[in-house]
Amino acid sequence: MASLSLKTFIGLRQASPETHPSATLLKPTSVQPPSHSRRFRVLAGKFSPKVAGRNLRVAVIGGGPAGGCAAETLAKGGIETFLIERKMDNSKPCGGAIPLCMVGEFDLPLDIIDRRVTKMKMISPSNVAVDIGRTLKPHEYIGMVRREVLDMYLRERAAASGAAVINGLFLKMDIPKEANAPYVLHYTAYDSKTGGAGEKKTLEVDAVIGADGANSRVAKAIGAGDYEYAIAFQERIKIPDEKMKYYEDLAEMYVGEDVSPDFYGWVFPKCDHVAVGTGTVTHKPDIKKFQVATRLRARDKILGGKIIRVEAHPIPEHPRPKRVSGRVTLIGDAAGYVTKCSGEGIYFAAKSGRMCAEAIVEGSENGKRMVNEEDLRNYLQKWDKTYWPTYKVLDILQKVFYRSNPAREAFVEMCADEYVQKMTFDSYLYKTVAPGNPIEDLKLAVNTIGCLVRANALRKEMDKLSV
Ligand SMILES: Cc1cc2nc3c(=O)[nH]c(=O)nc-3n(C[C@H](O)[C@H](O)[C@H](O)COP(=O)(O)OP(=O)(O)OC[C@H]3O[C@@H](n4cnc5c(N)ncnc54)[C@H](O)[C@@H]3O)c2cc1C
């Protein structure tokens, strides 16, 4: 989902590996390893023991964007890689909005992107609509993908890079008692040709990456602890062709107590339908009521539509208390890397997968040495240093602007400001924050305070009315 930035609103500034016999290899189809594929430069020798007679073995549990990207990077870096995914045609419930930088950074082919959104409407509780895409340059857009397409592409690319992709349900793992002894993974292997209930198997590996999403079994296995989560609900609605034209390159975000007390409702365009959804942390039992309200708000534009799929899933609100234990670590939703306020997690999943795998490749000297907890902690440190400010600012933004309808009106009013739009889109699309303009920053700070004062005054008047 679109990342509603950031510091701007509140004046902050931040500048062929062998294949295991049990592996069902996914035959790469049209996927070729991207042209920029490279071996990683190893910076320094380590004191950990050499792996004798083979390369380091790492299992990645879960084949979403986090797992697919981790497995690809590991395999390219000389690690014997196993990617275990329970459902090869999994269609993760998701809005499917990705930032432009993900397309370039992860070499995504344009034909897996359903829509290029250049117009984003932010719609207030009183239905004031502000178009927040006005500052986009001609080549800039928010990508809209179907997750079944994106995830399969990334998994196939991991396979093309040398990862053994296993269709299996991870069940549990035996954690070794001795240093450098293997982790034994227990899983049910499925065979798409024969079908059936699957066959119980085990796999011994040196390290494990948990990329198995919000309900991560790997997280449970290492006692990673829980996180607060939102429940998100989404309906895929096939609307008449003439209505679809409106959403050709346009997405909508609705804010208001009706659609969610602490999140927003959305209408995101897909190839031949729209995804309409909402989420909440604080009022989970009311999620269906919020969904009906979101549909109602968009009713003129989706009139005549037919619901073709209903889906719901948790969205983590913050990282888990523990993200590494021994030679096991977590990435993506399993770790809890979704931004508050915007609910964005696809890019962060892919990026954390890649960062984590790079740390393993480097720490193991391209698979020649055993890794240890310290190597995995290097990934966590880098991750926290890079993204902690983004998470914090979005957290504050949510607290300030999603607390009442008057505050939401103020928020939408501020979105009309071109400077706000530019900074918002720059930080969302590129995951970096462009240097600001001090005079515009000052004007913005004054405007922000003005909007909030108006919002407060309005709230007091409304409170009086309700007494
Ligand atoms: C309704 C909704 C809308 C959203 N909209 C957006 C959006 O528009 N943009 C955005 O950036 N983010 C969005 N998000 C968040 C985004 O979907 C997640 O952050 C992202 O999918 C995380 O990727 P992941 O690879 O970490 O986990 P997942 O995508 O959850 O992938 C986990 C994978 O692990 C597999 N798996 C799980 N358990 C096992 C097991 N035991 N054995 C084997 N395999 C297993 C699953 O089948 C799955 O393929 C949305 C989330 C929801 C719920």
Short mmCIF file of N, CA and C and ligand atoms in Angstrom, two decimals, residues 1 61-67 84-87 90 92-98 147 151 155 168-170 211-214 217 232-234 266 268 313-315 331-334 338 343-347 349, ligand 1:
data_model
loop_
_atom_site.label_atom_id
_atom_site.label_comp_id
_atom_site.label_asym_id
_atom_site.label_seq_id
_atom_site.Cartn_x
_atom_site.Cartn_y
_atom_site.Cartn_z
N MET A 1 0.83 -1.19 0.00
CA MET A 1 0.00 0.00 0.00
C MET A 1 0.87 1.24 0.00
N ILE A 61 12.48 -21.18 4.70
CA ILE A 61 11.11 -21.70 4.84
C ILE A 61 10.14 -20.60 4.41
N GLY A 62 9.37 -20.86 3.35
CA GLY A 62 8.39 -19.90 2.85
C GLY A 62 8.86 -19.26 1.57
N GLY A 63 8.03 -19.33 0.54
CA GLY A 63 8.41 -18.84 -0.79
C GLY A 63 7.63 -17.63 -1.21
N GLY A 64 7.43 -16.66 -0.29
CA GLY A 64 6.88 -15.35 -0.68
C GLY A 64 8.02 -14.47 -1.15
N PRO A 65 7.81 -13.14 -1.23
CA PRO A 65 8.88 -12.26 -1.69
C PRO A 65 10.13 -12.34 -0.82
N ALA A 66 9.97 -12.51 0.49
CA ALA A 66 11.13 -12.60 1.37
C ALA A 66 11.93 -13.86 1.06
N GLY A 67 11.26 -15.00 1.03
CA GLY A 67 11.93 -16.28 0.81
C GLY A 67 12.53 -16.39 -0.58
N ILE A 84 11.63 -24.06 0.85
CA ILE A 84 10.46 -24.92 1.10
C ILE A 84 9.19 -24.06 1.10
N GLU A 85 8.28 -24.32 0.16
CA GLU A 85 7.03 -23.56 0.07
C GLU A 85 5.86 -24.55 0.07
N ARG A 86 4.88 -24.29 0.92
CA ARG A 86 3.79 -25.26 1.08
C ARG A 86 2.81 -25.25 -0.10
N LYS A 87 2.67 -24.09 -0.77
CA LYS A 87 1.65 -24.00 -1.82
C LYS A 87 2.22 -23.22 -3.00
N ASN A 90 0.23 -20.29 -4.34
CA ASN A 90 -0.32 -19.47 -3.27
C ASN A 90 -0.64 -18.06 -3.77
N LYS A 92 -1.28 -14.89 -1.99
CA LYS A 92 -1.27 -14.21 -0.68
C LYS A 92 -2.29 -13.07 -0.68
N PRO A 93 -3.19 -13.02 0.31
CA PRO A 93 -4.09 -11.87 0.38
C PRO A 93 -3.26 -10.60 0.50
N CYS A 94 -3.40 -9.69 -0.46
CA CYS A 94 -2.49 -8.54 -0.49
C CYS A 94 -3.00 -7.52 -1.50
N GLY A 95 -2.80 -6.23 -1.19
CA GLY A 95 -3.15 -5.18 -2.14
C GLY A 95 -2.23 -5.21 -3.36
N GLY A 96 -1.01 -5.68 -3.17
CA GLY A 96 -0.10 -5.85 -4.30
C GLY A 96 0.53 -4.56 -4.81
N ALA A 97 0.55 -3.50 -3.99
CA ALA A 97 1.18 -2.25 -4.43
C ALA A 97 2.67 -2.29 -4.12
N ILE A 98 3.51 -2.03 -5.13
CA ILE A 98 4.96 -2.03 -4.89
C ILE A 98 5.58 -0.70 -5.36
N ARG A 147 -0.11 -11.22 -6.39
CA ARG A 147 0.93 -11.90 -5.64
C ARG A 147 1.25 -13.30 -6.18
N ASP A 151 5.17 -13.82 -6.73
CA ASP A 151 5.84 -14.81 -5.89
C ASP A 151 6.39 -15.97 -6.73
N ARG A 155 10.30 -17.14 -7.11
CA ARG A 155 10.72 -18.53 -6.78
C ARG A 155 11.41 -19.18 -7.98
N GLY A 168 6.68 -28.23 -0.03
CA GLY A 168 6.50 -28.94 1.24
C GLY A 168 6.00 -28.04 2.35
N LEU A 169 5.36 -28.66 3.32
CA LEU A 169 4.88 -27.91 4.49
C LEU A 169 5.86 -28.14 5.64
N PHE A 170 6.53 -27.08 6.05
CA PHE A 170 7.46 -27.19 7.18
C PHE A 170 6.65 -27.43 8.45
N ALA A 211 10.98 -17.44 6.53
CA ALA A 211 10.32 -16.46 5.65
C ALA A 211 8.87 -16.90 5.49
N ASP A 212 8.33 -17.50 6.56
CA ASP A 212 7.03 -18.15 6.46
C ASP A 212 5.89 -17.25 6.97
N GLY A 213 6.05 -15.96 6.82
CA GLY A 213 4.92 -15.05 6.99
C GLY A 213 4.50 -14.81 8.43
N ALA A 214 3.32 -14.19 8.55
CA ALA A 214 2.85 -13.69 9.84
C ALA A 214 2.62 -14.81 10.87
N ARG A 217 6.00 -20.57 11.70
CA ARG A 217 6.34 -21.71 12.58
C ARG A 217 7.80 -21.65 12.98
N ALA A 232 -6.36 -7.73 8.15
CA ALA A 232 -6.75 -7.03 6.92
C ALA A 232 -7.70 -7.92 6.13
N PHE A 233 -8.71 -7.28 5.57
CA PHE A 233 -9.76 -7.99 4.84
C PHE A 233 -9.79 -7.42 3.43
N GLN A 234 -9.96 -8.27 2.45
CA GLN A 234 -9.96 -7.77 1.07
C GLN A 234 -10.92 -8.56 0.20
N TRP A 266 -9.01 0.76 0.99
CA TRP A 266 -8.37 0.99 -0.31
C TRP A 266 -9.15 0.36 -1.45
N PHE A 268 -7.61 -0.83 -5.03
CA PHE A 268 -6.40 -0.92 -5.86
C PHE A 268 -6.76 -1.68 -7.14
N HIS A 313 -6.06 -11.71 6.25
CA HIS A 313 -4.74 -12.17 6.73
C HIS A 313 -4.22 -11.19 7.76
N PRO A 314 -3.41 -11.66 8.72
CA PRO A 314 -2.81 -10.70 9.68
C PRO A 314 -1.70 -9.89 9.02
N ILE A 315 -1.53 -8.67 9.51
CA ILE A 315 -0.39 -7.81 9.12
C ILE A 315 0.36 -7.45 10.39
N ILE A 331 12.91 -13.19 8.48
CA ILE A 331 12.88 -12.07 7.53
C ILE A 331 11.41 -11.79 7.16
N GLY A 332 11.14 -10.66 6.50
CA GLY A 332 9.80 -10.34 6.02
C GLY A 332 8.77 -10.30 7.13
N ASP A 333 7.54 -10.73 6.83
CA ASP A 333 6.47 -10.71 7.82
C ASP A 333 6.79 -11.60 9.03
N ALA A 334 7.54 -12.66 8.82
CA ALA A 334 7.89 -13.53 9.95
C ALA A 334 8.65 -12.73 11.00
N VAL A 338 6.55 -4.81 8.53
CA VAL A 338 5.55 -4.05 7.77
C VAL A 338 5.46 -2.66 8.40
N GLY A 343 0.94 -0.01 5.95
CA GLY A 343 0.77 -1.46 5.78
C GLY A 343 1.62 -2.02 4.66
N GLU A 344 2.72 -1.35 4.34
CA GLU A 344 3.57 -1.79 3.23
C GLU A 344 4.56 -2.86 3.71
N GLY A 345 4.64 -3.98 2.98
CA GLY A 345 5.52 -5.05 3.44
C GLY A 345 6.23 -5.82 2.34
N ILE A 346 5.79 -5.67 1.08
CA ILE A 346 6.38 -6.51 0.01
C ILE A 346 7.85 -6.13 -0.21
N TYR A 347 8.09 -4.84 -0.39
CA TYR A 347 9.47 -4.40 -0.64
C TYR A 347 10.36 -4.77 0.55
N ALA A 349 9.99 -7.11 2.68
CA ALA A 349 10.21 -8.57 2.73
C ALA A 349 11.34 -8.95 1.78
C1 LIG B 1 -4.98 -7.68 2.85
C2 LIG B 1 -3.52 -7.26 2.79
C3 LIG B 1 -3.13 -6.26 1.89
C4 LIG B 1 -1.78 -5.89 1.79
N1 LIG B 1 -1.42 -4.97 0.84
C5 LIG B 1 -0.10 -4.67 0.66
C6 LIG B 1 0.29 -3.80 -0.41
O1 LIG B 1 -0.53 -3.31 -1.21
N2 LIG B 1 1.61 -3.52 -0.53
C7 LIG B 1 2.57 -4.04 0.31
O2 LIG B 1 3.75 -3.74 0.16
N3 LIG B 1 2.20 -4.89 1.31
C8 LIG B 1 0.90 -5.23 1.49
N4 LIG B 1 0.55 -6.12 2.48
C9 LIG B 1 1.63 -6.76 3.28
C10 LIG B 1 2.32 -7.86 2.45
O3 LIG B 1 1.35 -8.74 1.94
C11 LIG B 1 3.32 -8.65 3.30
O4 LIG B 1 4.12 -7.74 4.02
C12 LIG B 1 4.23 -9.55 2.43
O5 LIG B 1 3.47 -10.54 1.80
C13 LIG B 1 5.31 -10.23 3.27
O6 LIG B 1 6.03 -11.14 2.48
P1 LIG B 1 6.73 -12.44 3.13
O7 LIG B 1 7.46 -13.12 2.03
O8 LIG B 1 7.46 -12.04 4.34
O9 LIG B 1 5.53 -13.33 3.66
P2 LIG B 1 4.31 -13.98 2.87
O10 LIG B 1 4.01 -13.21 1.66
O11 LIG B 1 3.22 -14.19 3.86
O12 LIG B 1 4.88 -15.39 2.38
C14 LIG B 1 5.05 -16.45 3.27
C15 LIG B 1 5.12 -17.72 2.45
O13 LIG B 1 5.43 -18.80 3.32
C16 LIG B 1 4.62 -19.90 3.01
N5 LIG B 1 4.49 -20.68 4.24
C17 LIG B 1 3.89 -20.33 5.40
N6 LIG B 1 3.98 -21.30 6.32
C18 LIG B 1 4.69 -22.30 5.73
C19 LIG B 1 5.12 -23.58 6.18
N7 LIG B 1 4.84 -24.03 7.42
N8 LIG B 1 5.81 -24.37 5.32
C20 LIG B 1 6.09 -23.93 4.06
N9 LIG B 1 5.70 -22.73 3.58
C21 LIG B 1 5.02 -21.91 4.42
C22 LIG B 1 3.30 -19.28 2.53
O14 LIG B 1 2.58 -20.17 1.72
C23 LIG B 1 3.81 -18.06 1.77
O15 LIG B 1 4.05 -18.32 0.41
C24 LIG B 1 -0.79 -6.50 2.62
C25 LIG B 1 -1.19 -7.50 3.53
C26 LIG B 1 -2.53 -7.88 3.62
C27 LIG B 1 -2.92 -8.97 4.57
#
